[in-house]
PDB file of C-alpha atoms in Angstrom:
ATOM      1  CA  MET A 208      -8.459  22.103  -4.018  1.00  0.00           C
ATOM      2  CA  GLU A 209     -10.470  19.536  -5.978  1.00  0.00           C
ATOM      3  CA  ASN A 210     -11.419  16.351  -4.214  1.00  0.00           C
ATOM      4  CA  LYS A 211      -9.387  14.191  -6.602  1.00  0.00           C
ATOM      5  CA  SER A 212      -6.254  16.074  -5.502  1.00  0.00           C
ATOM      6  CA  VAL A 213      -7.113  15.701  -1.831  1.00  0.00           C
ATOM      7  CA  ARG A 214      -7.382  11.961  -2.410  1.00  0.00           C
ATOM      8  CA  ASP A 215      -3.870  11.914  -3.860  1.00  0.00           C
ATOM      9  CA  THR A 216      -1.080  10.669  -1.595  1.00  0.00           C
ATOM     10  CA  MET A 217       1.869  12.780  -0.578  1.00  0.00           C
ATOM     11  CA  PHE A 218       4.313  10.161  -1.881  1.00  0.00           C
ATOM     12  CA  ARG A 219       2.651  10.183  -5.295  1.00  0.00           C
ATOM     13  CA  HIS A 220       2.476  13.984  -5.355  1.00  0.00           C
ATOM     14  CA  TYR A 221       6.086  14.371  -4.212  1.00  0.00           C
ATOM     15  CA  PHE A 222       7.623  12.019  -6.777  1.00  0.00           C
ATOM     16  CA  ASN A 223       5.065  12.234  -9.568  1.00  0.00           C
ATOM     17  CA  GLY A 224       4.707  15.994  -9.836  1.00  0.00           C
ATOM     18  CA  GLY A 225       1.131  15.993  -8.569  1.00  0.00           C
ATOM     19  CA  HIS A 226      -2.058  14.206  -9.517  1.00  0.00           C
ATOM     20  CA  GLY A 227      -2.192  13.425 -13.221  1.00  0.00           C
ATOM     21  CA  SER A 228       0.317  16.105 -14.164  1.00  0.00           C
ATOM     22  CA  GLY A 229       2.451  13.701 -16.153  1.00  0.00           C
ATOM     23  CA  ILE A 230       5.456  15.993 -15.662  1.00  0.00           C
ATOM     24  CA  PRO A 231       8.701  14.262 -14.573  1.00  0.00           C
ATOM     25  CA  ASN A 232      10.708  15.964 -11.845  1.00  0.00           C
ATOM     26  CA  MET A 233      14.255  15.645 -10.518  1.00  0.00           C
ATOM     27  CA  ARG A 234      13.005  13.863  -7.380  1.00  0.00           C
ATOM     28  CA  LEU A 235      11.663  11.011  -9.495  1.00  0.00           C
ATOM     29  CA  LEU A 236      14.807  10.911 -11.633  1.00  0.00           C
ATOM     30  CA  SER A 237      16.898  10.737  -8.450  1.00  0.00           C
ATOM     31  CA  LEU A 238      14.757   7.829  -7.191  1.00  0.00           C
ATOM     32  CA  VAL A 239      15.037   5.959 -10.495  1.00  0.00           C
ATOM     33  CA  ASN A 240      18.805   6.542 -10.514  1.00  0.00           C
ATOM     34  CA  ALA A 241      19.093   5.140  -6.977  1.00  0.00           C
ATOM     35  CA  ILE A 242      17.104   2.032  -7.892  1.00  0.00           C
ATOM     36  CA  GLN A 243      19.016   1.526 -11.131  1.00  0.00           C
ATOM     37  CA  GLY A 244      22.445   2.471  -9.794  1.00  0.00           C
ATOM     38  CA  ALA A 245      22.625   5.075 -12.573  1.00  0.00           C
ATOM     39  CA  ASP A 246      23.473   8.786 -12.806  1.00  0.00           C
ATOM     40  CA  HIS A 247      21.096  10.180 -15.455  1.00  0.00           C
ATOM     41  CA  THR A 248      20.645  13.950 -15.465  1.00  0.00           C
ATOM     42  CA  ASP A 249      18.316  14.460 -18.437  1.00  0.00           C
ATOM     43  CA  LEU A 250      14.646  14.665 -17.434  1.00  0.00           C
ATOM     44  CA  ASN A 251      13.690  14.027 -21.045  1.00  0.00           C
ATOM     45  CA  LEU A 252      14.666  10.387 -20.486  1.00  0.00           C
ATOM     46  CA  LEU A 253      11.645  10.000 -18.197  1.00  0.00           C
ATOM     47  CA  LYS A 254       8.097   9.551 -19.403  1.00  0.00           C
ATOM     48  CA  ILE A 255       5.315   9.423 -16.812  1.00  0.00           C
ATOM     49  CA  ASN A 256       2.739   6.662 -17.291  1.00  0.00           C
ATOM     50  CA  THR A 257      -0.743   7.291 -15.915  1.00  0.00           C
ATOM     51  CA  LEU A 258      -3.069   4.609 -14.555  1.00  0.00           C
ATOM     52  CA  ASP A 259      -6.125   6.281 -13.035  1.00  0.00           C
ATOM     53  CA  GLY A 260      -8.065   3.033 -12.817  1.00  0.00           C
ATOM     54  CA  SER A 261      -7.327  -0.567 -13.574  1.00  0.00           C
ATOM     55  CA  PHE A 262      -8.738  -4.056 -13.178  1.00  0.00           C
ATOM     56  CA  PHE A 263      -8.868  -3.104  -9.498  1.00  0.00           C
ATOM     57  CA  SER A 264     -11.092  -0.144 -10.293  1.00  0.00           C
ATOM     58  CA  SER A 265     -10.778   1.691  -6.976  1.00  0.00           C
ATOM     59  CA  LEU A 266      -6.971   1.510  -6.988  1.00  0.00           C
ATOM     60  CA  LYS A 267      -4.351   3.172  -9.111  1.00  0.00           C
ATOM     61  CA  ASN A 268      -0.637   2.834  -9.428  1.00  0.00           C
ATOM     62  CA  ASP A 269       1.224   5.447  -7.359  1.00  0.00           C
ATOM     63  CA  VAL A 270       4.144   6.149  -9.677  1.00  0.00           C
ATOM     64  CA  SER A 271       4.998   4.678 -13.050  1.00  0.00           C
ATOM     65  CA  CYS A 272       7.508   5.878 -15.599  1.00  0.00           C
ATOM     66  CA  THR A 273       9.520   4.682 -18.551  1.00  0.00           C
ATOM     67  CA  LEU A 274      13.257   5.393 -18.517  1.00  0.00           C
ATOM     68  CA  ASN A 275      14.750   6.053 -21.940  1.00  0.00           C
ATOM     69  CA  GLY A 276      12.144   3.737 -23.468  1.00  0.00           C
ATOM     70  CA  ILE A 277      14.051   0.774 -21.988  1.00  0.00           C
ATOM     71  CA  TYR A 278      12.879   0.318 -18.405  1.00  0.00           C
ATOM     72  CA  LEU A 279       9.311   0.372 -17.134  1.00  0.00           C
ATOM     73  CA  MET A 280       9.369   1.391 -13.457  1.00  0.00           C
ATOM     74  CA  LEU A 281       6.310   0.729 -11.300  1.00  0.00           C
ATOM     75  CA  ILE A 282       6.508   2.123  -7.779  1.00  0.00           C
ATOM     76  CA  GLU A 283       4.093   1.942  -4.845  1.00  0.00           C
ATOM     77  CA  HIS A 284       4.102   3.466  -1.364  1.00  0.00           C
ATOM     78  CA  GLN A 285       2.553   1.460   1.497  1.00  0.00           C
ATOM     79  CA  SER A 286       2.219   1.654   5.247  1.00  0.00           C
ATOM     80  CA  THR A 287       1.122  -2.006   5.414  1.00  0.00           C
ATOM     81  CA  ILE A 288       2.893  -4.941   3.807  1.00  0.00           C
ATOM     82  CA  ASN A 289       0.500  -6.366   1.229  1.00  0.00           C
ATOM     83  CA  ASP A 290       1.359  -9.846  -0.005  1.00  0.00           C
ATOM     84  CA  ASN A 291      -0.986  -9.290  -2.959  1.00  0.00           C
ATOM     85  CA  MET A 292       1.259  -6.607  -4.447  1.00  0.00           C
ATOM     86  CA  PRO A 293       2.747  -8.960  -7.076  1.00  0.00           C
ATOM     87  CA  VAL A 294      -0.673  -9.711  -8.568  1.00  0.00           C
ATOM     88  CA  ARG A 295      -1.614  -6.022  -8.413  1.00  0.00           C
ATOM     89  CA  PHE A 296       1.604  -5.112 -10.201  1.00  0.00           C
ATOM     90  CA  LEU A 297       0.856  -7.830 -12.756  1.00  0.00           C
ATOM     91  CA  SER A 298      -2.410  -6.069 -13.568  1.00  0.00           C
ATOM     92  CA  TYR A 299      -0.714  -2.667 -13.798  1.00  0.00           C
ATOM     93  CA  ALA A 300       2.027  -4.027 -16.064  1.00  0.00           C
ATOM     94  CA  ASP A 301      -0.554  -5.728 -18.278  1.00  0.00           C
ATOM     95  CA  GLU A 302      -2.392  -2.449 -18.806  1.00  0.00           C
ATOM     96  CA  LEU A 303       0.802  -0.522 -19.500  1.00  0.00           C
ATOM     97  CA  PHE A 304       1.986  -3.150 -21.977  1.00  0.00           C
ATOM     98  CA  LYS A 305      -1.382  -2.903 -23.736  1.00  0.00           C
ATOM     99  CA  LEU A 306      -0.832   0.836 -24.125  1.00  0.00           C
ATOM    100  CA  HIS A 307       2.680   0.193 -25.420  1.00  0.00           C
ATOM    101  CA  LEU A 308       1.389  -2.328 -27.949  1.00  0.00           C
ATOM    102  CA  GLN A 309      -1.416  -0.181 -29.375  1.00  0.00           C
ATOM    103  CA  PRO A 310       0.681   1.076 -32.331  1.00  0.00           C
ATOM    104  CA  PHE A 311       1.647  -2.547 -33.073  1.00  0.00           C
ATOM    105  CA  HIS A 312      -1.862  -4.000 -32.799  1.00  0.00           C
ATOM    106  CA  GLU A 313      -1.851  -5.665 -36.213  1.00  0.00           C
ATOM    107  CA  LYS A 314       1.788  -6.751 -35.953  1.00  0.00           C
ATOM    108  CA  ILE A 315       1.294  -8.737 -32.739  1.00  0.00           C
ATOM    109  CA  TYR A 316       0.090 -11.717 -34.778  1.00  0.00           C
ATOM    110  CA  LYS A 317       3.122 -11.626 -37.061  1.00  0.00           C
ATOM    111  CA  SER A 318       6.381 -13.447 -36.444  1.00  0.00           C
ATOM    112  CA  ARG A 319       8.629 -10.429 -35.921  1.00  0.00           C
ATOM    113  CA  LEU A 320       9.369  -9.842 -32.261  1.00  0.00           C
ATOM    114  CA  ILE A 321       7.896  -6.673 -30.699  1.00  0.00           C
ATOM    115  CA  HIS A 322      10.211  -5.314 -28.020  1.00  0.00           C
ATOM    116  CA  LEU A 323       8.855  -4.282 -24.614  1.00  0.00           C
ATOM    117  CA  PRO A 324      10.417  -2.083 -21.928  1.00  0.00           C
ATOM    118  CA  THR A 325      11.879  -4.154 -19.100  1.00  0.00           C
ATOM    119  CA  PRO A 326       9.630  -3.867 -16.015  1.00  0.00           C
ATOM    120  CA  GLU A 327      10.802  -3.320 -12.450  1.00  0.00           C
ATOM    121  CA  PHE A 328       8.534  -3.363  -9.391  1.00  0.00           C
ATOM    122  CA  HIS A 329       9.254  -1.526  -6.140  1.00  0.00           C
ATOM    123  CA  VAL A 330       7.348  -0.840  -2.919  1.00  0.00           C
ATOM    124  CA  PHE A 331       8.468   1.775  -0.395  1.00  0.00           C
ATOM    125  CA  TYR A 332       7.185   0.860   3.053  1.00  0.00           C
ATOM    126  CA  ASP A 333       6.924   3.197   6.053  1.00  0.00           C
ATOM    127  CA  GLY A 334       4.756   1.223   8.485  1.00  0.00           C
ATOM    128  CA  GLU A 335       5.726  -0.021  11.946  1.00  0.00           C
ATOM    129  CA  ASP A 336       7.586  -3.213  10.991  1.00  0.00           C
ATOM    130  CA  THR A 337      11.334  -2.695  11.466  1.00  0.00           C
ATOM    131  CA  SER A 338      12.303  -6.376  11.201  1.00  0.00           C
ATOM    132  CA  PHE A 339      13.570  -6.097   7.631  1.00  0.00           C
ATOM    133  CA  ASP A 340      15.619  -3.780   5.463  1.00  0.00           C
ATOM    134  CA  HIS A 341      14.642  -5.150   2.062  1.00  0.00           C
ATOM    135  CA  LYS A 342      12.359  -8.047   1.247  1.00  0.00           C
ATOM    136  CA  ILE A 343      11.132  -9.698  -1.916  1.00  0.00           C
ATOM    137  CA  LEU A 344       7.519 -10.583  -2.697  1.00  0.00           C
ATOM    138  CA  ARG A 345       6.938 -13.149  -5.449  1.00  0.00           C
ATOM    139  CA  LEU A 346       3.868 -13.792  -7.560  1.00  0.00           C
ATOM    140  CA  SER A 347       4.622 -17.529  -7.404  1.00  0.00           C
ATOM    141  CA  ASP A 348       4.001 -17.485  -3.637  1.00  0.00           C
ATOM    142  CA  ALA A 349       0.303 -17.114  -4.466  1.00  0.00           C
ATOM    143  CA  PHE A 350       0.164 -20.174  -6.740  1.00  0.00           C
ATOM    144  CA  ILE A 351      -1.880 -23.080  -5.358  1.00  0.00           C
ATOM    145  CA  ALA A 352       0.613 -25.536  -6.828  1.00  0.00           C
ATOM    146  CA  PRO A 353       4.322 -24.882  -7.489  1.00  0.00           C
ATOM    147  CA  GLY A 354       4.947 -23.354 -10.885  1.00  0.00           C
ATOM    148  CA  ARG A 355       7.875 -21.864 -12.777  1.00  0.00           C
ATOM    149  CA  ASN A 356       6.184 -20.582 -15.914  1.00  0.00           C
ATOM    150  CA  LEU A 357       5.230 -17.129 -14.625  1.00  0.00           C
ATOM    151  CA  GLU A 358       7.013 -14.979 -12.065  1.00  0.00           C
ATOM    152  CA  LEU A 359       6.918 -11.356 -10.949  1.00  0.00           C
ATOM    153  CA  ILE A 360       9.303 -10.063  -8.289  1.00  0.00           C
ATOM    154  CA  VAL A 361       8.537  -7.044  -6.118  1.00  0.00           C
ATOM    155  CA  HIS A 362      11.306  -5.330  -4.160  1.00  0.00           C
ATOM    156  CA  CYS A 363      10.038  -3.929  -0.862  1.00  0.00           C
ATOM    157  CA  HIS A 364      12.227  -1.219   0.722  1.00  0.00           C
ATOM    158  CA  ASN A 365      11.788  -0.242   4.374  1.00  0.00           C
ATOM    159  CA  LEU A 366      11.868   3.526   5.016  1.00  0.00           C
ATOM    160  CA  ASN A 367      12.020   3.310   8.818  1.00  0.00           C
ATOM    161  CA  PRO A 368      14.999   4.924  10.609  1.00  0.00           C
ATOM    162  CA  GLY A 369      18.204   2.989   9.997  1.00  0.00           C
ATOM    163  CA  LYS A 370      16.701   1.000   7.123  1.00  0.00           C
ATOM    164  CA  SER A 371      17.478   1.146   3.372  1.00  0.00           C
ATOM    165  CA  GLN A 372      20.440   3.365   4.187  1.00  0.00           C
ATOM    166  CA  LYS A 373      22.258   2.720   0.906  1.00  0.00           C
ATOM    167  CA  LEU A 374      19.215   3.680  -1.141  1.00  0.00           C
ATOM    168  CA  LYS A 375      18.556   6.781   0.974  1.00  0.00           C
ATOM    169  CA  ALA A 376      22.185   7.850   0.603  1.00  0.00           C
ATOM    170  CA  LEU A 377      21.803   7.669  -3.179  1.00  0.00           C
ATOM    171  CA  CYS A 378      18.492   9.551  -3.224  1.00  0.00           C
ATOM    172  CA  LYS A 379      18.136  12.621  -0.996  1.00  0.00           C
ATOM    173  CA  PRO A 380      14.438  13.113  -1.888  1.00  0.00           C
ATOM    174  CA  LEU A 381      13.709   9.571  -0.634  1.00  0.00           C
ATOM    175  CA  ASP A 382      15.753  10.194   2.513  1.00  0.00           C
ATOM    176  CA  ASP A 383      13.868  13.452   3.092  1.00  0.00           C
ATOM    177  CA  TYR A 384      10.491  11.788   2.560  1.00  0.00           C
ATOM    178  CA  SER A 385      11.373   9.038   5.054  1.00  0.00           C
ATOM    179  CA  LYS A 386      12.416  11.665   7.622  1.00  0.00           C
ATOM    180  CA  PHE A 387       9.109  13.475   7.147  1.00  0.00           C
ATOM    181  CA  SER A 388       7.131  10.250   7.515  1.00  0.00           C
ATOM    182  CA  ASN A 389       9.077   9.025  10.552  1.00  0.00           C
ATOM    183  CA  LYS A 390       8.842  12.394  12.325  1.00  0.00           C
ATOM    184  CA  PHE A 391       5.084  12.429  11.715  1.00  0.00           C
ATOM    185  CA  LYS A 392       4.769   8.952  13.271  1.00  0.00           C
ATOM    186  CA  GLU A 393       6.815  10.155  16.241  1.00  0.00           C
ATOM    187  CA  TYR A 394       4.405  13.048  16.857  1.00  0.00           C
ATOM    188  CA  ARG A 395       1.390  10.743  16.442  1.00  0.00           C
ATOM    189  CA  LYS A 396       2.775   8.382  19.082  1.00  0.00           C
ATOM    190  CA  GLU A 397       2.837  11.384  21.424  1.00  0.00           C
ATOM    191  CA  LYS A 398      -0.980  11.473  21.040  1.00  0.00           C
ATOM    192  CA  ASN A 399      -1.065  14.601  18.883  1.00  0.00           C
ATOM    193  CA  SER A 400      -3.925  14.846  16.406  1.00  0.00           C
ATOM    194  CA  ILE A 401      -3.287  14.056  12.744  1.00  0.00           C
ATOM    195  CA  ASN A 402      -3.502  17.708  11.665  1.00  0.00           C
ATOM    196  CA  ASP A 403      -1.293  18.895  14.546  1.00  0.00           C
ATOM    197  CA  SER A 404       1.222  16.156  13.762  1.00  0.00           C
ATOM    198  CA  VAL A 405       1.401  17.183  10.099  1.00  0.00           C
ATOM    199  CA  ARG A 406       1.891  20.854  10.965  1.00  0.00           C
ATOM    200  CA  MET A 407       4.535  20.053  13.592  1.00  0.00           C
ATOM    201  CA  THR A 408       6.326  17.808  11.094  1.00  0.00           C
ATOM    202  CA  ILE A 409       6.329  20.577   8.485  1.00  0.00           C
ATOM    203  CA  ASP A 410       7.813  23.007  11.023  1.00  0.00           C
ATOM    204  CA  TYR A 411      10.459  20.454  12.014  1.00  0.00           C
ATOM    205  CA  CYS A 412      11.431  19.788   8.400  1.00  0.00           C
ATOM    206  CA  ARG A 413      11.705  23.490   7.569  1.00  0.00           C
ATOM    207  CA  LYS A 414      13.995  24.079  10.526  1.00  0.00           C
ATOM    208  CA  ASN A 415      16.190  21.145   9.515  1.00  0.00           C
ATOM    209  CA  GLY A 416      16.365  21.690   5.754  1.00  0.00           C
ATOM    210  CA  ILE A 417      14.181  18.714   4.850  1.00  0.00           C
ATOM    211  CA  MET A 418      11.961  18.951   1.734  1.00  0.00           C
ATOM    212  CA  THR A 419      12.139  22.729   2.126  1.00  0.00           C
ATOM    213  CA  ASP A 420      11.232  23.808  -1.409  1.00  0.00           C
ATOM    214  CA  TYR A 421       8.483  21.222  -1.751  1.00  0.00           C
ATOM    215  CA  LEU A 422       6.871  22.132   1.573  1.00  0.00           C
ATOM    216  CA  THR A 423       7.074  25.863   0.785  1.00  0.00           C
ATOM    217  CA  ASP A 424       5.214  25.350  -2.488  1.00  0.00           C
ATOM    218  CA  ASN A 425       2.747  22.699  -1.282  1.00  0.00           C
ATOM    219  CA  GLU A 426       2.088  23.228   2.438  1.00  0.00           C
ATOM    220  CA  SER A 427      -1.733  23.234   2.249  1.00  0.00           C
ATOM    221  CA  GLU A 428      -1.719  20.266  -0.151  1.00  0.00           C
ATOM    222  CA  VAL A 429       0.570  18.300   2.196  1.00  0.00           C
ATOM    223  CA  ILE A 430      -1.725  18.952   5.166  1.00  0.00           C
ATOM    224  CA  ASN A 431      -4.749  17.765   3.190  1.00  0.00           C
ATOM    225  CA  MET A 432      -3.064  14.790   1.526  1.00  0.00           C
ATOM    226  CA  PHE A 433      -1.191  13.452   4.529  1.00  0.00           C
ATOM    227  CA  GLY A 434      -4.153  14.050   6.821  1.00  0.00           C
ATOM    228  CA  PHE A 435      -6.502  12.223   4.461  1.00  0.00           C
ATOM    229  CA  GLU A 436      -4.014   9.396   3.957  1.00  0.00           C
ATOM    230  CA  TRP A 437      -3.611   8.758   7.671  1.00  0.00           C
ATOM    231  CA  ASN A 438      -7.307   9.190   8.468  1.00  0.00           C
ATOM    232  CA  GLU A 439      -7.990   6.551   5.833  1.00  0.00           C
ATOM    233  CA  GLU A 440      -5.317   4.281   7.331  1.00  0.00           C
ATOM    234  CA  ASP A 441      -6.759   4.664  10.848  1.00  0.00           C
ATOM    235  CA  GLU A 442     -10.225   3.865   9.497  1.00  0.00           C
ATOM    236  CA  ARG A 443      -8.892   0.770   7.733  1.00  0.00           C
ATOM    237  CA  LYS A 444      -7.220  -0.472  10.936  1.00  0.00           C
ATOM    238  CA  ALA A 445     -10.407   0.173  12.917  1.00  0.00           C
ATOM    239  CA  LEU A 446     -12.445  -1.876  10.444  1.00  0.00           C
ATOM    240  CA  ILE A 447      -9.929  -4.736  10.650  1.00  0.00           C
ATOM    241  CA  GLU A 448     -10.039  -4.665  14.462  1.00  0.00           C
ATOM    242  CA  LEU A 449     -13.846  -4.621  14.395  1.00  0.00           C
ATOM    243  CA  GLY A 450     -13.850  -7.595  12.044  1.00  0.00           C
ATOM    244  CA  GLU A 451     -11.460  -9.507  14.318  1.00  0.00           C
ATOM    245  CA  GLU A 452     -13.599  -8.692  17.358  1.00  0.00           C
ATOM    246  CA  ARG A 453     -16.739  -9.907  15.604  1.00  0.00           C
ATOM    247  CA  GLY A 454     -14.876 -13.008  14.483  1.00  0.00           C
ATOM    248  CA  GLU A 455     -13.925 -13.787  18.076  1.00  0.00           C
ATOM    249  CA  GLN A 456     -17.524 -13.289  19.159  1.00  0.00           C
ATOM    250  CA  ARG A 457     -18.768 -15.642  16.439  1.00  0.00           C
ATOM    251  CA  GLY A 458     -16.142 -18.203  17.476  1.00  0.00           C
ATOM    252  CA  GLU A 459     -17.264 -18.059  21.114  1.00  0.00           C
ATOM    253  CA  GLN A 460     -20.889 -18.392  20.046  1.00  0.00           C
ATOM    254  CA  ARG A 461     -20.138 -21.462  17.915  1.00  0.00           C
ATOM    255  CA  SER A 462     -18.275 -23.042  20.838  1.00  0.00           C
ATOM    256  CA  THR A 463     -21.254 -22.459  23.145  1.00  0.00           C
ATOM    257  CA  ILE A 464     -23.692 -23.950  20.616  1.00  0.00           C
ATOM    258  CA  ASN A 465     -21.490 -27.044  20.248  1.00  0.00           C
ATOM    259  CA  SER A 466     -21.427 -27.423  24.038  1.00  0.00           C
ATOM    260  CA  ILE A 467     -25.235 -27.235  24.207  1.00  0.00           C
ATOM    261  CA  ARG A 468     -25.598 -29.832  21.451  1.00  0.00           C
ATOM    262  CA  ASN A 469     -23.121 -32.199  23.133  1.00  0.00           C
ATOM    263  CA  LEU A 470     -24.955 -32.006  26.450  1.00  0.00           C
ATOM    264  CA  MET A 471     -28.294 -32.594  24.743  1.00  0.00           C
ATOM    265  CA  LYS A 472     -26.912 -35.640  22.917  1.00  0.00           C
ATOM    266  CA  ASN A 473     -24.809 -37.215  25.667  1.00  0.00           C
ATOM    267  CA  MET A 474     -26.920 -36.348  28.720  1.00  0.00           C
ATOM    268  CA  HIS A 475     -30.292 -36.549  26.970  1.00  0.00           C
ATOM    269  CA  TRP A 476     -31.135 -33.099  28.290  1.00  0.00           C
ATOM    270  CA  SER A 477     -33.459 -30.558  26.782  1.00  0.00           C
ATOM    271  CA  ALA A 478     -31.933 -27.443  25.242  1.00  0.00           C
ATOM    272  CA  GLU A 479     -33.095 -25.412  28.255  1.00  0.00           C
ATOM    273  CA  GLU A 480     -31.456 -27.851  30.684  1.00  0.00           C
ATOM    274  CA  ALA A 481     -28.196 -27.779  28.731  1.00  0.00           C
ATOM    275  CA  MET A 482     -28.164 -23.960  28.608  1.00  0.00           C
ATOM    276  CA  ALA A 483     -28.873 -23.758  32.335  1.00  0.00           C
ATOM    277  CA  ALA A 484     -25.973 -26.144  33.065  1.00  0.00           C
ATOM    278  CA  ILE A 485     -23.588 -24.010  30.992  1.00  0.00           C
ATOM    279  CA  GLY A 486     -24.751 -20.874  32.785  1.00  0.00           C
ATOM    280  CA  ILE A 487     -26.514 -19.103  29.958  1.00  0.00           C
ATOM    281  CA  GLU A 488     -29.008 -16.511  31.179  1.00  0.00           C
ATOM    282  CA  GLN A 489     -32.661 -17.228  30.447  1.00  0.00           C
ATOM    283  CA  SER A 490     -32.943 -13.960  28.526  1.00  0.00           C
ATOM    284  CA  GLN A 491     -30.539 -15.467  25.960  1.00  0.00           C
ATOM    285  CA  TYR A 492     -32.340 -18.816  25.553  1.00  0.00           C
ATOM    286  CA  LYS A 493     -34.352 -17.632  22.533  1.00  0.00           C
ATOM    287  CA  GLN A 494     -31.205 -16.435  20.755  1.00  0.00           C
ATOM    288  CA  TYR A 495     -29.478 -19.833  21.123  1.00  0.00           C
ATOM    289  CA  LEU A 496     -32.581 -21.876  20.398  1.00  0.00           C
ATOM    290  CA  ALA A 497     -32.788 -20.165  17.000  1.00  0.00           C
ATOM    291  CA  LEU A 498     -29.263 -21.372  16.208  1.00  0.00           C
ATOM    292  CA  LEU A 499     -29.608 -24.993  17.344  1.00  0.00           C
TER     293      LEU A 499
END
């Protein structure tokens, strides 16, 4: 498998027909129907949009499609709630609208209105937060001052057990994906390795009629994609924890330096006398003296 496929996500592969294939499938149509409250059966109504790089060059939109030339659906999968999703979606929509407007480039300066597909923005979340079923993220929440002249609304759907039940009932592929994801998390919490957890989840799903055809056709891809996705997530969490730890250390250091300075000022002590009173070891004097 090529590296670019390994770096794909299972959610994107499952609903988007694989990396860059641009081929709509019934799973995606079922998801769009559930979101729209529709019952379309014709795959020809779907056109896959591809964004393999945007203003945020290292990121790409998970799933984007146009339904019957009327609705522009932008869909993301996340295991962490990201309050910056509205501005990311704004960038994606801007690029897709630019593509849509290319045939009308000269007409954009004329008075006749150019029609655009109506955009919708959805995030499917399968992290650990079970406090919500559906939440809305707004672009206006990021504005420094209140404003009403530009808005973008993102619908965030929780895929944890017992959540988004209505949507899952309308879309079996989404329900199956959530069961796969939640079973994987269950095995991980039992301290199984990532690869073992993926394989055990695949076995469980096969025995229970979950994503059967997809897993039969894509088992090795699923192991690679899901393993990579969760290794990347673990690495991201580790970096955040390391940053928080270093932040705490810097905060403690600043507090100690302030204490030394206060003693020097109020007690008229030397730096060495102040450090001795605080209990700093002599081997650390040079380090603090450099910061005073």
